[in-house]
XYZ file of N, CA and C in Angstrom:
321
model
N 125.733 100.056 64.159
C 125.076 99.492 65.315
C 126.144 98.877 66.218
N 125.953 98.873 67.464
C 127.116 98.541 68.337
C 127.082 96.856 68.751
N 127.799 96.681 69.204
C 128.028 95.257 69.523
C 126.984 94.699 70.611
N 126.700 95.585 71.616
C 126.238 95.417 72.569
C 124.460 95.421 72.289
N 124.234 96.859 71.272
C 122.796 96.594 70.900
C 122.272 95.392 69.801
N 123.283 95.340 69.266
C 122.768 93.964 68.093
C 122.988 92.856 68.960
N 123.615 92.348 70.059
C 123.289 90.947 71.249
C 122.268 91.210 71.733
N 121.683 92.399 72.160
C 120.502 92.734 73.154
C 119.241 92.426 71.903
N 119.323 92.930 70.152
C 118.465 92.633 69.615
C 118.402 90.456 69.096
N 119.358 90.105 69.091
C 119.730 88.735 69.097
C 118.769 87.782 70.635
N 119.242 88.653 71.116
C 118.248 88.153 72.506
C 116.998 87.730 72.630
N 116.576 89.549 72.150
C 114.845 89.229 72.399
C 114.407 88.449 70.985
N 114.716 88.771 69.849
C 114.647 87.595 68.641
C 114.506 86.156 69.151
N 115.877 85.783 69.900
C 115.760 84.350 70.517
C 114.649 84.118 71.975
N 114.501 85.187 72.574
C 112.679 85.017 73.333
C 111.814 85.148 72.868
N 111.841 85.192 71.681
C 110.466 85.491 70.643
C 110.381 84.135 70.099
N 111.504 83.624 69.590
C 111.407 82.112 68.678
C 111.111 81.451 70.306
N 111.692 81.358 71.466
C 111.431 80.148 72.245
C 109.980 79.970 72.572
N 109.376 81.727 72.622
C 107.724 81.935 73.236
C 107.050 80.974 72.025
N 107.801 81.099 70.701
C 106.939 80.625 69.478
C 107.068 78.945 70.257
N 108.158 78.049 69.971
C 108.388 76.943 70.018
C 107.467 76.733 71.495
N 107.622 77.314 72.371
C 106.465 76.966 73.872
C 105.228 76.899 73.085
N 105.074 78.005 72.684
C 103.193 78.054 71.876
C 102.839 76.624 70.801
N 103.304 76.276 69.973
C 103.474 75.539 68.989
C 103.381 74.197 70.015
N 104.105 73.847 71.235
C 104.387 72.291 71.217
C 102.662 72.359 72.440
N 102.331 73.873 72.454
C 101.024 74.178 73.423
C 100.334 73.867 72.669
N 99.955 74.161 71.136
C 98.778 74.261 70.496
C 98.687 72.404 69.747
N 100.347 71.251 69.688
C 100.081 70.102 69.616
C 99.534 69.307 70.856
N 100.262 69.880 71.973
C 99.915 68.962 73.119
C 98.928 68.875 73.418
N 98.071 70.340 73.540
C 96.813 70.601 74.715
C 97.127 71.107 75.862
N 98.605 71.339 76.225
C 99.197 71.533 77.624
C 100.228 72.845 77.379
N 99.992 73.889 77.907
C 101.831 74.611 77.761
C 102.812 74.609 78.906
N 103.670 73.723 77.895
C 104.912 73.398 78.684
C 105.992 74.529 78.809
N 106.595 75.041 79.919
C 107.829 75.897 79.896
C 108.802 75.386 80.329
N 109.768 75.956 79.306
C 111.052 75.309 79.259
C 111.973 76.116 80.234
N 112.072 75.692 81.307
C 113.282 76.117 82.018
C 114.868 76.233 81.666
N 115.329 77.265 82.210
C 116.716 77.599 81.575
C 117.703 76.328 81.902
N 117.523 75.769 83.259
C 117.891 74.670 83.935
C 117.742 73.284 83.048
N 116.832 73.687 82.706
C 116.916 71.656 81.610
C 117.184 72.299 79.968
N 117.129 73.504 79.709
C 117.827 73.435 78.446
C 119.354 73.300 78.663
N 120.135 73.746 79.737
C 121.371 73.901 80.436
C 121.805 72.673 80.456
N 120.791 71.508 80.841
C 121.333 70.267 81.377
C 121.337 69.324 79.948
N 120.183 69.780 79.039
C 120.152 69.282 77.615
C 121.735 69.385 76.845
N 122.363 70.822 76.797
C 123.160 70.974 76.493
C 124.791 70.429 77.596
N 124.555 70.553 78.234
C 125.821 69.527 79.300
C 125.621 69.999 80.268
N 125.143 68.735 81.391
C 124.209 67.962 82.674
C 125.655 68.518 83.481
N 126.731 68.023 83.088
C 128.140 67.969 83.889
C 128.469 69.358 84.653
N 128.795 70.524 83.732
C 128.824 72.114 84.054
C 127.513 72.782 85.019
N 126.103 72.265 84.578
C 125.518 72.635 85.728
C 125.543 71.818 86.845
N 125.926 70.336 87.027
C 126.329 69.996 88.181
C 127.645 70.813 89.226
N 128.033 70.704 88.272
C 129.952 71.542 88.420
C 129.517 72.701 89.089
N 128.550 73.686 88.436
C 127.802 75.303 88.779
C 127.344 74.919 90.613
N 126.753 74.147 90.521
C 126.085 73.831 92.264
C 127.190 73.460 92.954
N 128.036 72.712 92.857
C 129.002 72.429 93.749
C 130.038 73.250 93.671
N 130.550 74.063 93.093
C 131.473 75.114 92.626
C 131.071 76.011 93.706
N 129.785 76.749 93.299
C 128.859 77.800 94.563
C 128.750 77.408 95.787
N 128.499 76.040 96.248
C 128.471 75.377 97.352
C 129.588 75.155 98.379
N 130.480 75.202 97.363
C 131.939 74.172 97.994
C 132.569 75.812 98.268
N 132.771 76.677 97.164
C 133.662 77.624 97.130
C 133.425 78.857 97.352
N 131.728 79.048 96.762
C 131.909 80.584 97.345
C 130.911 80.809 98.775
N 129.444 80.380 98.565
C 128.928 80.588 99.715
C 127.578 79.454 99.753
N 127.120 78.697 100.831
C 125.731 77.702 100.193
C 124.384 78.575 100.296
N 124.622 79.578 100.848
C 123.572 80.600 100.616
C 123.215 81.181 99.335
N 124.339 80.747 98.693
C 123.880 82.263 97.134
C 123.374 81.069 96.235
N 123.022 79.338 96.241
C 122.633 78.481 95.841
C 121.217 78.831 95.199
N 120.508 78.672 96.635
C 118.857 78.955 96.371
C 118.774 80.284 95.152
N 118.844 81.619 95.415
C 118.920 82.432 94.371
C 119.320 81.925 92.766
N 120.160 81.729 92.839
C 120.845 81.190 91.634
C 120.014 79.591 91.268
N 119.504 79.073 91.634
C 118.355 77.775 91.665
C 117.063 78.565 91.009
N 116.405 79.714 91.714
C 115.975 80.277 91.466
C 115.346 80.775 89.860
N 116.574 81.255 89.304
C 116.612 81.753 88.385
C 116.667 81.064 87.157
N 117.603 79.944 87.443
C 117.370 78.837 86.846
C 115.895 77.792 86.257
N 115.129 78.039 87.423
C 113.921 77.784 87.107
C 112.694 78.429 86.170
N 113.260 79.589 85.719
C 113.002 80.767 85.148
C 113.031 80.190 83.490
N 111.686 80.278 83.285
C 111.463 79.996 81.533
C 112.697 81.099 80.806
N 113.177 79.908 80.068
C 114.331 80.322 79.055
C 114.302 81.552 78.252
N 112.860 81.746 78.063
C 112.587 83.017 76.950
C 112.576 84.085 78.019
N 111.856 84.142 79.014
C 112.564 85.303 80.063
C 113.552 85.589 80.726
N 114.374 84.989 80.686
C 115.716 85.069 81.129
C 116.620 85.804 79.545
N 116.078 85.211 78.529
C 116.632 86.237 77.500
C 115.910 87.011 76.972
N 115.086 87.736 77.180
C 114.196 88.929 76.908
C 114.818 89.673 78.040
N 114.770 89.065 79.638
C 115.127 90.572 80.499
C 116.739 90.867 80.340
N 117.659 89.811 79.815
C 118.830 89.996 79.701
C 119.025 90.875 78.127
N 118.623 90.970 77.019
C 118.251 91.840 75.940
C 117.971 93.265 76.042
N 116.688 93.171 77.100
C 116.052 94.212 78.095
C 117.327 95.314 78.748
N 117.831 94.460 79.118
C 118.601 95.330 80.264
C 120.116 95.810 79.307
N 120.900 95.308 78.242
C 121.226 95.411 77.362
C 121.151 96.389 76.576
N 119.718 96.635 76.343
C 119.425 97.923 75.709
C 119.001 98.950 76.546
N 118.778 98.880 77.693
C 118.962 100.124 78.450
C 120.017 100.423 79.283
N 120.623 99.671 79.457
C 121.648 100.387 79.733
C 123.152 100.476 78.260
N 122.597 100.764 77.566
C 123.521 101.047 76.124
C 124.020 102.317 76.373
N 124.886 102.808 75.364
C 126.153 103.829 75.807
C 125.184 104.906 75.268
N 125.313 105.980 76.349
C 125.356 107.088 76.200
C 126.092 107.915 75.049
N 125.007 109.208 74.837
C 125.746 110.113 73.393
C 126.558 110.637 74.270
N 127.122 110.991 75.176
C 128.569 111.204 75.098
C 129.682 110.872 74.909
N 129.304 109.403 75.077
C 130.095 108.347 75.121
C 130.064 107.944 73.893
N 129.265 107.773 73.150
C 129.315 107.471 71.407
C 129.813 108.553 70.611
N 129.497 109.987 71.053
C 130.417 111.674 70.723
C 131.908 111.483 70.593
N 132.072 110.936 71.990
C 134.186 110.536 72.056
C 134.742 109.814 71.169
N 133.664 108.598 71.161
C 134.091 107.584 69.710
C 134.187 108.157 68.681
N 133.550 108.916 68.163
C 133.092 109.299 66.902
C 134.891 110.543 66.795
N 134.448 111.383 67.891
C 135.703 112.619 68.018
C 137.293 111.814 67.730
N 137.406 110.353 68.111
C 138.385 110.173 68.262
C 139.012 109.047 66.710
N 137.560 108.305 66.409
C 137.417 107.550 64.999
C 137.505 108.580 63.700
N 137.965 110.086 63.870
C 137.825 110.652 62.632
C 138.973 110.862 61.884
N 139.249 110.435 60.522
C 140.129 110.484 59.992
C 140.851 112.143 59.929
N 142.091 112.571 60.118
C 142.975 113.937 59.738
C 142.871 113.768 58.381
């Protein structure tokens, strides 16, 4: 299995446990809460996504902000399901796994 398809299966595994943990704190609360990629980001260090906005702002453009805000707002488990998603479709081609193979064979 390649490197690239076992991260893409690691992925959707980890959007499957977050959909669980959303459902679970849904079925204590009474409420379902979604966890944005943005406050698990800031859970894990507040500093780097501050750094991320002013970095984009200051250096590359204040337009590409909003987009990238955007996405951020984007429940955590979909952001790694479509990144898994896209992972496994675009995975290497049998020709491209043919060369490997043509070139990995022992004389």
């Amino acid at each position: 299995m390649s490197v690239r398809r076992s991260l893409a299966l690691l992925l959707l595994i980890a959007a499957l446990v977050l959909v669980g943990l959303e459902a679970v704190g849904a079925w204590y609360q009474g409420i379902w809460e979604i966890i944005p990629l943005s406050s698990l980001w800031a859970a894990i260090d507040r500093n780097s996504l501050i750094g991320l906005q002013a970095g984009i702002e200051n250096n590359l453009w204040p337009g590409l902000w909003p987009p990238v805000r955007t996405v951020l707002e984007l429940p955590v488990w979909a952001v790694a399901a479509i990144l898994g998603v896209l992972l496994l479709v675009t995975g290497s081609s049998r020709a491209e796994s043919d060369r490997r193979r043509r070139f990995s064979r022992r004389r």
